[in-house]
Short mmCIF file of C-alpha atoms and ligand atoms in Angstrom, two decimals:
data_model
loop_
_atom_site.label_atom_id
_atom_site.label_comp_id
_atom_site.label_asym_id
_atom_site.label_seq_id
_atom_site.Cartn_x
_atom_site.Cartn_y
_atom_site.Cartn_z
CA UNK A 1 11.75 12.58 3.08
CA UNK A 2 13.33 13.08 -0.29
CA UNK A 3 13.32 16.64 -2.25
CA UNK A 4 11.40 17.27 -5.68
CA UNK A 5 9.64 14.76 -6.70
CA UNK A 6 8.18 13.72 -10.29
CA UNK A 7 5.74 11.11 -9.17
CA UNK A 8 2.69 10.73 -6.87
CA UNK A 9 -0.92 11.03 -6.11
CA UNK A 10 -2.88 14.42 -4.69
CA UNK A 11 -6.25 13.20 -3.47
CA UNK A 12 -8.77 16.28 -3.14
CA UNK A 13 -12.10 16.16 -1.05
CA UNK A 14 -12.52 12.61 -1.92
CA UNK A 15 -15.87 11.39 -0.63
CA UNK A 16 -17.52 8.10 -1.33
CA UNK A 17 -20.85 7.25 -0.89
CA UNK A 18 -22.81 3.27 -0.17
CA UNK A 19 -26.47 2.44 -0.53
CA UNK A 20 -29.59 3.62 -1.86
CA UNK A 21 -31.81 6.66 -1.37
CA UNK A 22 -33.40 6.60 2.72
CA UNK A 23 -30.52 4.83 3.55
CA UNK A 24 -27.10 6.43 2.19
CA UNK A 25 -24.17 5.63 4.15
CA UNK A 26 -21.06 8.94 3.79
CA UNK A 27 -17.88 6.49 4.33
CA UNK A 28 -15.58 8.88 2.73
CA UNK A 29 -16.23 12.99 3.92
CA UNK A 30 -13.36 14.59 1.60
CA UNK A 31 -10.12 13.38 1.88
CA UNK A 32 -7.54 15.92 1.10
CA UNK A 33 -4.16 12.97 1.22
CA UNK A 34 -0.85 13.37 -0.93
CA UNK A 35 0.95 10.64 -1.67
CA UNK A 36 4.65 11.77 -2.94
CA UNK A 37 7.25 9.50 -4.41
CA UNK A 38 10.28 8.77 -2.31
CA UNK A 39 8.32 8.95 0.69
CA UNK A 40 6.01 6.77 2.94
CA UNK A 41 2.30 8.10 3.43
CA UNK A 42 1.20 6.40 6.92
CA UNK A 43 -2.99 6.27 6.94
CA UNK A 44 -3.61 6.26 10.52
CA UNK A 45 -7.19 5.50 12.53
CA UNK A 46 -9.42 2.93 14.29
CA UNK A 47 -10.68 0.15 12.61
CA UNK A 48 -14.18 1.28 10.03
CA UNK A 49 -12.41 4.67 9.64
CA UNK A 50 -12.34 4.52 5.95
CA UNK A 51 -8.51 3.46 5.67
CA UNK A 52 -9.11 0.58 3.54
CA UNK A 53 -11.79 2.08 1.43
CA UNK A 54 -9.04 5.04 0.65
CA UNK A 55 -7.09 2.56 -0.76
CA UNK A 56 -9.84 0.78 -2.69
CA UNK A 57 -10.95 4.21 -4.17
CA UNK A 58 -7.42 4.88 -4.94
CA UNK A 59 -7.12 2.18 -6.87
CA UNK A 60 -10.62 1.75 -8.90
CA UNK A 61 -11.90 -1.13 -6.52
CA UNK A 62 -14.61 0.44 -4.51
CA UNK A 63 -17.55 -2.34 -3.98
CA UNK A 64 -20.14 -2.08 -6.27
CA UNK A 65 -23.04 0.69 -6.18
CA UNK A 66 -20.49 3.12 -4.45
CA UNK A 67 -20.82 7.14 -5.65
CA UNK A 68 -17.43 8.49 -5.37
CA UNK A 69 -16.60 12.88 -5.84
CA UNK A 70 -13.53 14.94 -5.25
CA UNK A 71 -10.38 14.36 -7.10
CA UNK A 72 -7.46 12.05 -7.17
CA UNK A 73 -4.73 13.40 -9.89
CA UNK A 74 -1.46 10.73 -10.78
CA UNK A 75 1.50 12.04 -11.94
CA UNK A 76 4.82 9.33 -12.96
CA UNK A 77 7.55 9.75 -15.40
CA UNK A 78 5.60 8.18 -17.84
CA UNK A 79 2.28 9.49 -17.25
CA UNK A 80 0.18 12.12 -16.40
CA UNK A 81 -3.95 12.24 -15.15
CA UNK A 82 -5.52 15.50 -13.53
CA UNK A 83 -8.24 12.67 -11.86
CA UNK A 84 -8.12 9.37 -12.06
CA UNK A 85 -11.90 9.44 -10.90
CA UNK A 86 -13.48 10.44 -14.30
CA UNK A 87 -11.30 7.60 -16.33
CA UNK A 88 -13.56 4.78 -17.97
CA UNK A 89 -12.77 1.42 -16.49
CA UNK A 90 -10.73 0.67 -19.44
CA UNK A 91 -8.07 4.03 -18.47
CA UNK A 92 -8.62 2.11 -15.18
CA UNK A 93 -7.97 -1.10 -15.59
CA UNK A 94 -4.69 0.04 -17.62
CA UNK A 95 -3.13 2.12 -14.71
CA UNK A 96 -4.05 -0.34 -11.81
CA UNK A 97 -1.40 -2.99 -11.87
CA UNK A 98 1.01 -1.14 -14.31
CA UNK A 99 1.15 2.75 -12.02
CA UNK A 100 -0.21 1.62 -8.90
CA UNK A 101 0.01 -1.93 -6.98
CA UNK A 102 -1.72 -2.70 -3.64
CA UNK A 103 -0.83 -5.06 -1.25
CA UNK A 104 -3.21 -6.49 1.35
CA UNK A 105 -3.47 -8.06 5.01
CA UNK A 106 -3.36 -11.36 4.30
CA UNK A 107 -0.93 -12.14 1.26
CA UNK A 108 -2.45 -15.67 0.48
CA UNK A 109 -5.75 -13.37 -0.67
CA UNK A 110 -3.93 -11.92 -3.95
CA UNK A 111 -2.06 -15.11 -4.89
CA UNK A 112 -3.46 -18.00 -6.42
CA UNK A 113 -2.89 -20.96 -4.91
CA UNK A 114 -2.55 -23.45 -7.51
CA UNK A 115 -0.06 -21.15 -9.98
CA UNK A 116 3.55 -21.30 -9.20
CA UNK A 117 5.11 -18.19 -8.03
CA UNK A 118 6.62 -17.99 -11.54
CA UNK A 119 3.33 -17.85 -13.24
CA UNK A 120 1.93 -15.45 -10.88
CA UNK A 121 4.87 -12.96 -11.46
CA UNK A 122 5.39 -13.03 -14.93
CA UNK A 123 1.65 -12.78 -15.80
CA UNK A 124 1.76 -8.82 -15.03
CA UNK A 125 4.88 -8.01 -16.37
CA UNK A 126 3.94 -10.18 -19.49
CA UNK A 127 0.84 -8.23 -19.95
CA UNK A 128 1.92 -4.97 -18.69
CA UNK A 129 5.51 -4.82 -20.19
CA UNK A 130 5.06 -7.01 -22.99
CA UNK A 131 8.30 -8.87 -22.19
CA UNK A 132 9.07 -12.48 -23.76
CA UNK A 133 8.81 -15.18 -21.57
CA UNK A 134 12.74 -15.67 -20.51
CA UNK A 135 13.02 -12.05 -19.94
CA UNK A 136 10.02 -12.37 -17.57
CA UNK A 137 11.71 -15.23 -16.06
CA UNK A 138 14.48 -13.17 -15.63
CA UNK A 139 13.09 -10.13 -14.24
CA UNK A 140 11.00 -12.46 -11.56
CA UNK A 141 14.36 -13.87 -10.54
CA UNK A 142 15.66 -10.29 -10.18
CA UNK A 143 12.58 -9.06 -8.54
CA UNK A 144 12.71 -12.09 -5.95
CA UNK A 145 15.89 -11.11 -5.05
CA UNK A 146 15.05 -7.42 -4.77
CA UNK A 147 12.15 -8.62 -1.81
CA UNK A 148 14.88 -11.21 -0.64
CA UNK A 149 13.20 -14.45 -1.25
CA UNK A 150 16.32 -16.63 -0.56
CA UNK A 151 17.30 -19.35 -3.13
CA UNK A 152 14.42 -17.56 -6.19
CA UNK A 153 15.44 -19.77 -8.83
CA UNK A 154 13.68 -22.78 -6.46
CA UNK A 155 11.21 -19.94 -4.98
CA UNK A 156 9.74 -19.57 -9.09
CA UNK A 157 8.95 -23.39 -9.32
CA UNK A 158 6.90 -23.60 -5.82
CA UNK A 159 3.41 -22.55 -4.96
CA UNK A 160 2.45 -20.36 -2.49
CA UNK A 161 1.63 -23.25 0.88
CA UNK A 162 4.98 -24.00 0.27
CA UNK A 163 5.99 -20.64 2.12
CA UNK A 164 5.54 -18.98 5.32
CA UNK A 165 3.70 -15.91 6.13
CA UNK A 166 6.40 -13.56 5.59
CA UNK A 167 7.55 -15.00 2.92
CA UNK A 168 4.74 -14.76 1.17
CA UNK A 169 4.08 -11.07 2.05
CA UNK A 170 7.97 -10.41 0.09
CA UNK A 171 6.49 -12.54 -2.35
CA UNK A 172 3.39 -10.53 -2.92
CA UNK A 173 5.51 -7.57 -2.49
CA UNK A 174 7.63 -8.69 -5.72
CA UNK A 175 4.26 -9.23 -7.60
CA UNK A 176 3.03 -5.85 -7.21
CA UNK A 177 6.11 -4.46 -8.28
CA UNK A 178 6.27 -6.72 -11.24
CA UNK A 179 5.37 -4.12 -13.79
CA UNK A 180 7.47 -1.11 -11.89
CA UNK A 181 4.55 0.87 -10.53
CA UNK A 182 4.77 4.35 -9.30
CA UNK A 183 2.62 3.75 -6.51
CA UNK A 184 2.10 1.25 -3.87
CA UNK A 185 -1.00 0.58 -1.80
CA UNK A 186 0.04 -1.31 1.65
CA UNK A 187 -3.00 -1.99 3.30
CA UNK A 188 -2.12 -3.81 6.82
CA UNK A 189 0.85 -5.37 5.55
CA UNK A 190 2.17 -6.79 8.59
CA UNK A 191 -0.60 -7.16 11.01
CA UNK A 192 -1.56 -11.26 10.21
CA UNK A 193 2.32 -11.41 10.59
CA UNK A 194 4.21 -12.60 13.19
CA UNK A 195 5.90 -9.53 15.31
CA UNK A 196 9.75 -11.42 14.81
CA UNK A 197 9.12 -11.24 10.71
CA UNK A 198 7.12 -7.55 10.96
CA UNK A 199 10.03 -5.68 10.82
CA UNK A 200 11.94 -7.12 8.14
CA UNK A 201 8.91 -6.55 5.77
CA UNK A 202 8.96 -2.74 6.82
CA UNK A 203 12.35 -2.67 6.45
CA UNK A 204 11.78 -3.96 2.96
CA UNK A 205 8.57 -1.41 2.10
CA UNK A 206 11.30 1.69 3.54
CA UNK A 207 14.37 0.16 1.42
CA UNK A 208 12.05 -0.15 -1.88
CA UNK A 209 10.63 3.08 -0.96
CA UNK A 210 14.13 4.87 -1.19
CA UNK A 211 15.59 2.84 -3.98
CA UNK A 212 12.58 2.76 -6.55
CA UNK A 213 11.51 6.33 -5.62
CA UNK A 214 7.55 4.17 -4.98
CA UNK A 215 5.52 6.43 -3.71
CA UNK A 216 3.68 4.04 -0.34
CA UNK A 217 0.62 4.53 1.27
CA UNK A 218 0.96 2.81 4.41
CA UNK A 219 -2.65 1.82 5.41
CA UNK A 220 -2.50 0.50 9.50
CA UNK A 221 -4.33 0.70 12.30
CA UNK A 222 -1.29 0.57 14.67
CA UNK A 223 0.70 3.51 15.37
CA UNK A 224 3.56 1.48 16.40
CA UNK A 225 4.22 0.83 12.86
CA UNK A 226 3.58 4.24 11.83
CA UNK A 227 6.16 5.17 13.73
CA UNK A 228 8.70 3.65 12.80
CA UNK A 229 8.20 3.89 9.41
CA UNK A 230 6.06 6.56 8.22
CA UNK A 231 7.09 9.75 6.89
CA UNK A 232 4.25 11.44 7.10
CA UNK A 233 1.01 10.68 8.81
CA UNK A 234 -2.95 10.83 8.28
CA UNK A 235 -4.79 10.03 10.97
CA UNK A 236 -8.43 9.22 9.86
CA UNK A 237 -12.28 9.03 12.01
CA UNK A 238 -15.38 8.32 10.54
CA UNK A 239 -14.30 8.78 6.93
CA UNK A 240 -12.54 11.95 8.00
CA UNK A 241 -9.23 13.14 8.73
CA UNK A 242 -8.50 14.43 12.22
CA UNK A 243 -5.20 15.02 11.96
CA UNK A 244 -1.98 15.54 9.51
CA UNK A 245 1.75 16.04 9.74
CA UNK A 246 5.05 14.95 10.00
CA UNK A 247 5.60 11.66 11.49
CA UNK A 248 7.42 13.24 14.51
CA UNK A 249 4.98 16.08 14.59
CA UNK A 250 1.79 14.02 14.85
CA UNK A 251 3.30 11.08 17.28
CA UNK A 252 5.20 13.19 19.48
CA UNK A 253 2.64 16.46 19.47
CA UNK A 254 -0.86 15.18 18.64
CA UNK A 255 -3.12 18.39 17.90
CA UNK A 256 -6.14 16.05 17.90
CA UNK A 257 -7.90 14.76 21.42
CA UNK A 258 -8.42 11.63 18.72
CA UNK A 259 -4.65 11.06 18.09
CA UNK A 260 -3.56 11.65 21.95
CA UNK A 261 -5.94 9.16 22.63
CA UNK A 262 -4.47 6.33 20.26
CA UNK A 263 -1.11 7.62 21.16
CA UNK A 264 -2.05 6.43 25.10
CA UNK A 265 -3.41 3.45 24.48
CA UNK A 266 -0.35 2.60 23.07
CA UNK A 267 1.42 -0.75 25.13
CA UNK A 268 4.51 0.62 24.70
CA UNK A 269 5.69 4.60 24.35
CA UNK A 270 5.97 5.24 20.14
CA UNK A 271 9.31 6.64 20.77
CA UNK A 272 10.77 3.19 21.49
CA UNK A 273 9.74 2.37 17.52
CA UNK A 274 11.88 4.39 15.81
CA UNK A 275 13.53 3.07 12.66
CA UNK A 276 16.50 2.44 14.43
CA UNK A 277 15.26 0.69 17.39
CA UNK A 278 12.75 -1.87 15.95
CA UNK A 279 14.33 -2.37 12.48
N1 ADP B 1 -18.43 -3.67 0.92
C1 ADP B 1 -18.92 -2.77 1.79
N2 ADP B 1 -20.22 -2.37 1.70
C2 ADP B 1 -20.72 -1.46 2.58
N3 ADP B 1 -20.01 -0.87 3.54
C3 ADP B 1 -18.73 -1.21 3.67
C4 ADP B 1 -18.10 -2.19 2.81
N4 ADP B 1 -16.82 -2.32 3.19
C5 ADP B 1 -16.65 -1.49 4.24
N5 ADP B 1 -17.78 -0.82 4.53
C6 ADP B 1 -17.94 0.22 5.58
O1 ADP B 1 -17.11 1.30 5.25
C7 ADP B 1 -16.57 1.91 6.42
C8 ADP B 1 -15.05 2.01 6.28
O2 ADP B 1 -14.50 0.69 6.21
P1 ADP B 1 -12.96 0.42 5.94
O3 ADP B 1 -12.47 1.35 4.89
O4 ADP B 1 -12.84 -1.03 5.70
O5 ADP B 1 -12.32 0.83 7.34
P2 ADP B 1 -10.84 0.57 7.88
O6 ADP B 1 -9.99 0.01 6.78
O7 ADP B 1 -10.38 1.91 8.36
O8 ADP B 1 -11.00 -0.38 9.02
C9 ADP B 1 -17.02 1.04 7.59
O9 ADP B 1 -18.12 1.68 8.18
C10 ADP B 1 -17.45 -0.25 6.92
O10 ADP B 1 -18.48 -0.85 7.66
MG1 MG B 2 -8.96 -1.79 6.69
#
């Protein structure tokens, strides 16, 4: 964990609500999460816990209909918003993309597969950063090499079947950060991968993490991951959380019957995934 930090999120009693009167559905029960820069958040719980919809929430893309409360205040060095909740979509639409970036299971899902991979990352930074076009071109290059795409001047003139899995997952990686966010939403970034390429692209998430100062929420359902990456860790039930603390504290001492019992079912003891063993 790094000291002071000057960017982040604070979620307070978030709840969010689906479906009409007679048959309202409480997915979110007031999440109390922070989300410092410099550090790695891990979101911890069973599949249907509410991990995903945390991240939605977090950044404006709840499905439709949804009632959300509580509060969710964003600081950066450029920026400052006591709840991002009660901004109009506009305020919205401005910070999502340009403060906070989410990445997603399946990386194919948010790229399009008939752009190049230049296109696709100089679109953001174009409208975010209002760059010209060669000093997009030249921040993509810079920005592949950052995720370690190898050979990026080729990588900007392909499309995205053109690359495997992992790749595509740096790829989507360098998109997100395209505009320099504050904040990055990982939601399942390595479970569709392959467990040989898994730990390079946490290796990557922990590197950018520590160089950029990003403040990562690391959304997964596997607590072998969490372990050897996060810094913290949330464990979440039924739109709840069970269980916070250090990621030592929480995978080594469980307070929760809820955590021990993901802990066991484990295949193989969490100790044996720390960052120095896996990655
Ligand atoms: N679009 C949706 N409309 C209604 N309910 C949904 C929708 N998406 C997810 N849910 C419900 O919200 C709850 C939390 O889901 P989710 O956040 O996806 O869980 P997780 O990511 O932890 O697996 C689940 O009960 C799920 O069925
Ligand atoms: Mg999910």
């Amino acid at each position: 964990m790094s000291g002071p930090t000057t960017q982040g999120l604070e979620l307070r009693g978030l709840t969010l609500e689906l479906g009409a009167k007679g048959n309202l559905k409480q997915i979110l029960r007031g999440i109390d999460l922070d989300i410092p820069g410099g550090s790695i958040t891990g979101l911890a719980g069973e599949s249907g816990s509410g991990k995903t919809m945390t991240g939605l929430a977090i950044c404006g893309l709840q499905p439709a209909g949804s009632r959300l409360g509580g509060t969710i205040s964003y600081t950066s060095p450029r920026t400052t918003t006591p709840n991002l909740l009660a901004l109009r979509p506009r305020g919205m639409n401005a910070l999502r993309g340009r403060e906070i970036a989410m990445i997603f299971q399946d990386p194919t899902a948010s790229l399009h597969p008939m752009m190049t991979i230049e296109a696709q990352l100089t679109d953001g930074m174009r409208h975010h950063l209002k760059v010209s076009r060669s000093e997009a071109r030249e921040r993509a290059l810079a920005l592949l090499e950052r995720v370690r795409v190898p050979d990026p001047a080729t990588a900007l003139r392909k499309y995205p079947h053109q690359f495997s899995g992992g790749q595509l997952q740096r790829i989507a990686i360098a998109i997100a950060l395209a505009a320099e966010p504050s904040v990055l939403i990982a939601d399942e970034p390595t479970t569709a991968l392959d467990v040989t390429v898994q730990a390079g692209i946490l290796r990557l998430l922990r590197e950018l993490c520590d160089t950029l100062d990003l403040a990562i929420l690391l959304v997964t359902h596997d607590l072998g991951v969490m372990s050897a990456l996060a810094d913290t860790v949330t464990v979440m039930r039924y739109g709840e959380v069970v269980e916070h603390g250090s990621r030592y504290q929480v995978i080594r001492e469980p307070r929760s019957a809820y955590t021990k019992a993901l802990i066991d079912a484990l295949p193989h003891p969490p100790e044996e995934n720390t960052m120095e063993g896996t990655l």
